[in-house]
Short mmCIF file of C-alpha atoms in Angstrom, two decimals:
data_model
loop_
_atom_site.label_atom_id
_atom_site.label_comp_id
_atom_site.label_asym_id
_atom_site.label_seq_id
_atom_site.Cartn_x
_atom_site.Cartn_y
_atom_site.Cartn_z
CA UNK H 1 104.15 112.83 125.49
CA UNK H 2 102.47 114.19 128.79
CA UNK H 3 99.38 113.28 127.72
CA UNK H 4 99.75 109.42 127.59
CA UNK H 5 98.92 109.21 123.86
CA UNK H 6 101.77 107.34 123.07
CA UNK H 7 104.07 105.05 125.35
CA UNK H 8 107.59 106.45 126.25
CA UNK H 9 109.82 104.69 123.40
CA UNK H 10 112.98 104.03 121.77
CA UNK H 11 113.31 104.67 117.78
CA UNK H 12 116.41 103.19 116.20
CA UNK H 13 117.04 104.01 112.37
CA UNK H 14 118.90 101.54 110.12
CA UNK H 15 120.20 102.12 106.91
CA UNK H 16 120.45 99.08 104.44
CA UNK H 17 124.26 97.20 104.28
CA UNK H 18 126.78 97.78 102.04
CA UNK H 19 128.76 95.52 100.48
CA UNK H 20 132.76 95.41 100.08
CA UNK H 21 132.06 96.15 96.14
CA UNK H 22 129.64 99.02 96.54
CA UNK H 23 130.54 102.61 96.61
CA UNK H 24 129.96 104.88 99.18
CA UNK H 25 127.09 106.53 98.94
CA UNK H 26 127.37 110.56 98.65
CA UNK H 27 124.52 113.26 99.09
CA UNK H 28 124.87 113.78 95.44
CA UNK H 29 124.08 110.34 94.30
CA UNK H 30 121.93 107.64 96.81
CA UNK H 31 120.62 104.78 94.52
CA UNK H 32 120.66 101.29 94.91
CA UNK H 33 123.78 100.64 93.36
CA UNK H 34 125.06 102.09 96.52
CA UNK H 35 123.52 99.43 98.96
CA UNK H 36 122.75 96.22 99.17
CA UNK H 37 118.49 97.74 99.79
CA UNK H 38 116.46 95.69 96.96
CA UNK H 39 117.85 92.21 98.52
CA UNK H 40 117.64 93.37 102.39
CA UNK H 41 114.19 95.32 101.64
CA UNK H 42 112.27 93.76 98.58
CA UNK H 43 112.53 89.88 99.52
CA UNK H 44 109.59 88.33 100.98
CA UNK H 45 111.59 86.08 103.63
CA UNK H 46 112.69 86.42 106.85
CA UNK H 47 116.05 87.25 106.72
CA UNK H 48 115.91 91.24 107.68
CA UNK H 49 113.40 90.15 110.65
CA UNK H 50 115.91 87.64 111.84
CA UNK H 51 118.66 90.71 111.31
CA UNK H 52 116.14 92.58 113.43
CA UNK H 53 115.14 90.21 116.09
CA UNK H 54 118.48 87.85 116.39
CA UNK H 55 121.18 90.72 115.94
CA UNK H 56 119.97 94.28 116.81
CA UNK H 57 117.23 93.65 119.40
CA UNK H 58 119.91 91.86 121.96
CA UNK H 59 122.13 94.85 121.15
CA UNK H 60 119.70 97.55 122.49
CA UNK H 61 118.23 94.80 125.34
CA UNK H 62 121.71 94.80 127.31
CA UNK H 63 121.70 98.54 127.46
CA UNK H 64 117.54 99.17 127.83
CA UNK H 65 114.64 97.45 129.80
CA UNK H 66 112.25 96.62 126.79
CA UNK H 67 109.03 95.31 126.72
CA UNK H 68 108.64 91.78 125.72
CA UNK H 69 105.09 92.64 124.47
CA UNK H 70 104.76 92.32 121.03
CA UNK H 71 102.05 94.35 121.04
CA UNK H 72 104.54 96.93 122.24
CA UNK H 73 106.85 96.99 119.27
CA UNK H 74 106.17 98.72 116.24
CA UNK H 75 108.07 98.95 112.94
CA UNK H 76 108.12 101.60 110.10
CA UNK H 77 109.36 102.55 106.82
CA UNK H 78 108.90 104.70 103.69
CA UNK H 79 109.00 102.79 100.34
CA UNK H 80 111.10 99.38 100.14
CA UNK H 81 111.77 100.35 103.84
CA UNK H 82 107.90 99.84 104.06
CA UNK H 83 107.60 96.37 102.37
CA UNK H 84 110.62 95.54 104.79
CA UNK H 85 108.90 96.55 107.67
CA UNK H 86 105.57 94.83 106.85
CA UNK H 87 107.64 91.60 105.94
CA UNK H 88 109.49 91.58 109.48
CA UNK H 89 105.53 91.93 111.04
CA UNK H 90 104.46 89.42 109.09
CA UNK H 91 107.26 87.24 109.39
CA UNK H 92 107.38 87.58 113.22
CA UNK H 93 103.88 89.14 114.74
CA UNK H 94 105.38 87.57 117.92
CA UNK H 95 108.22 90.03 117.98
CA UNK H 96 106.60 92.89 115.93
CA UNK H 97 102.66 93.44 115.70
CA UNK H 98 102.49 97.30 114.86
CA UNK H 99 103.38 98.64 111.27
CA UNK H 100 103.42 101.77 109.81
CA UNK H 101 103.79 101.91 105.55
CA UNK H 102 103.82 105.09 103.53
CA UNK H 103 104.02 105.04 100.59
CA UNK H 104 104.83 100.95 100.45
CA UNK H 105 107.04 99.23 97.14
CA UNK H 106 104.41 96.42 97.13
CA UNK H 107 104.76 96.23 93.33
CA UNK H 108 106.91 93.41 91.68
CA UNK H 109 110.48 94.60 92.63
CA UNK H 110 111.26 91.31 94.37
CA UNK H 111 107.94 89.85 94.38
CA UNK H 112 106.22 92.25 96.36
CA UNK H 113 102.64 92.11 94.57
CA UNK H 114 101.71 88.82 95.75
CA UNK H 115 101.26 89.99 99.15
CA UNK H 116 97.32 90.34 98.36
CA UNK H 117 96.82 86.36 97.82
CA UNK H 118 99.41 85.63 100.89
CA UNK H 119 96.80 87.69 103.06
CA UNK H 120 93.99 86.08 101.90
CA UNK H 121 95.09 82.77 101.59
CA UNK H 122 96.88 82.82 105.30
CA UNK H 123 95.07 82.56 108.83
CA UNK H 124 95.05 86.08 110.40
CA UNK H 125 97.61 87.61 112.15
CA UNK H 126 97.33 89.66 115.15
CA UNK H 127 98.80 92.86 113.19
CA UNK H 128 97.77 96.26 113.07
CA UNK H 129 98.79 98.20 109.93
CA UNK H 130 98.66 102.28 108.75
CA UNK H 131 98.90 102.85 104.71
CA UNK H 132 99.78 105.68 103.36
CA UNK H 133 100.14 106.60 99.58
CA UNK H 134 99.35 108.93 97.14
CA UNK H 135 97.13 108.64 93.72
CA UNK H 136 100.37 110.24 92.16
CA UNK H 137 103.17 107.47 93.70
CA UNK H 138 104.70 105.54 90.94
CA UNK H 139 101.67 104.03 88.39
CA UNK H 140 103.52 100.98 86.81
CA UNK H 141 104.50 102.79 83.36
CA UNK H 142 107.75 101.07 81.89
CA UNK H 143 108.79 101.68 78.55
CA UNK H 144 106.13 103.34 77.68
CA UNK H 145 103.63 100.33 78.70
CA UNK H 146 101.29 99.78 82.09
CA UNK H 147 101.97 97.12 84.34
CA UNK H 148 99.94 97.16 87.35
CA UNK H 149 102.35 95.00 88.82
CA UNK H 150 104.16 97.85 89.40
CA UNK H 151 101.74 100.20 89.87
CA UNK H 152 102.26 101.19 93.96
CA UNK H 153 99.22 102.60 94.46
CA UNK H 154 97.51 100.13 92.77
CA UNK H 155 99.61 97.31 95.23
CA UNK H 156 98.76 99.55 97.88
CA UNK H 157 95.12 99.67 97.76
CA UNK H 158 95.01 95.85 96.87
CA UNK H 159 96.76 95.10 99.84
CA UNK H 160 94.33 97.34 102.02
CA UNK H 161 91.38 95.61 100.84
CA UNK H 162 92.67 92.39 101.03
CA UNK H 163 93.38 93.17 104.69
CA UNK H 164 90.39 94.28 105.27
CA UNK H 165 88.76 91.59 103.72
CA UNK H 166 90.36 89.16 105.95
CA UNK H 167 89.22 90.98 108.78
CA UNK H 168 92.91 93.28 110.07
CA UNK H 169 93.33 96.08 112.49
CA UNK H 170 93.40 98.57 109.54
CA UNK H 171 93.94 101.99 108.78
CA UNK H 172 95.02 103.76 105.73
CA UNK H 173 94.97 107.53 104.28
CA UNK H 174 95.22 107.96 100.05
CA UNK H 175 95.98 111.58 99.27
CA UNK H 176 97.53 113.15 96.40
CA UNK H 177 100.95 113.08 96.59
CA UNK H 178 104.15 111.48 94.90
CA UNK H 179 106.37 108.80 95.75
CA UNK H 180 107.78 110.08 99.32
CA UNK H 181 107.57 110.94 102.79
CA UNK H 182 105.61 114.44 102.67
CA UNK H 183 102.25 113.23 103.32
CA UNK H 184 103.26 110.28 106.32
CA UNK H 185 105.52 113.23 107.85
CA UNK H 186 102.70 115.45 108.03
CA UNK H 187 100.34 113.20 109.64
CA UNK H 188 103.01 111.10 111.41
CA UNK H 189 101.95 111.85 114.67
CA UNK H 190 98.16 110.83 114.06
CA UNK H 191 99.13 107.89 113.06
CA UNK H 192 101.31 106.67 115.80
CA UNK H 193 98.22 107.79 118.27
CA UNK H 194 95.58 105.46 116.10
CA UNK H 195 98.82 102.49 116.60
CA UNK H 196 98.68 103.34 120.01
CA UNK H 197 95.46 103.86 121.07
CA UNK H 198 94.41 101.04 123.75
CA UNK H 199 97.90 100.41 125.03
CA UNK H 200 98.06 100.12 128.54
CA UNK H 201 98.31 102.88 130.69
CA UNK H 202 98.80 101.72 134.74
CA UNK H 203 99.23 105.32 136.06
CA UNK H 204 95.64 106.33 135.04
CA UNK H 205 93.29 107.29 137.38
CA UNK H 206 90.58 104.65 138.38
#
């Protein structure tokens, strides 16, 4: 980025485990039943941060000089991999303090719909969070009935205005789409300069 909008960084993708019982998954058929995603995702503990932080991050530390700013890590994902992300923020701000969610499963998969009241009720974290969903992700219908539970963007804009109730670095964008990644792709890179926008730039001219 030779404009500075961004720092130089390091992305590392991780699929969800597998366990011995579980089939390989095949481009013809991903679901669930091929990893071990609603338990590693959809939980609201720490267990995938400490995957994150005590496993992966020492990995990647022998072989590159990171920062140990906080405020220099960020951490993304697209549906459960959304709730996942915002769970390892939230779960460690001191390792992870930027967050990017599109189209978030904050719905009642594992639990995920309480995170409204856990904002509110909690002392403010130094976090800074991007939303983005669509008016046509998943609306909560199961057999035939509403359940706002498991509405997402119902959870999603909950969660927004909790966080902005309680006073976060916010920023979110609602369009039209479905449940996926067309909409975050597409404005993917506007989003990573709002994450980024005050980090520290020492080559700058005075």
């Amino acid at each position: 980025n030779w404009r500075r909008e961004i720092p130089v960084m390091i992305s590392v993708f991780i699929n969800p485990g597998r366990t011995p019982e579980q089939p390989e998954p095949n481009p013809h058929d991903w679901g669930d039943r091929h990893t071990n995603r609603p338990e590693e995702y959809n939980r609201l503990n720490d267990r995938y941060a400490r995957v994150i932080i005590d496993e992966l991050l020492p990995v990647l530390r022998k072989q590159y000089k990171l920062s140990p700013d906080p405020d220099m890590h960020a951490i993304a994902g697209t549906s459960s991999g959304a709730i996942a992300a915002f769970t390892v923020a939230w779960e460690r701000p001191d390792q992870f303090r930027k967050v990017i969610s599109i189209v978030g499963s904050f719905v009642n998969l594992r639990g995920g719909d309480v995170y409204p009241e856990k904002v509110l009720a909690g002392e403010r974290k130094p976090l800074r969070v991007f939303f983005v969903d669509g008016v046509n992700d998943n609306r909560g219908l199961r057999n035939g009935r509403y359940d706002p539970r498991l509405d997402w963007h119902y959870q999603n804009v909950r969660l927004v205005q909790a966080m902005t109730k309680k006073g976060y670095d916010i920023n979110y964008t609602w369009g039209i789409g479905l449940h996926g990644q067309k909409q975050g792709g597409a404005i993917l890179p506007g989003m990573m300069r709002w994450l980024w926008r005050d980090y520290p730039r020492p080559y700058d001219a005075k």
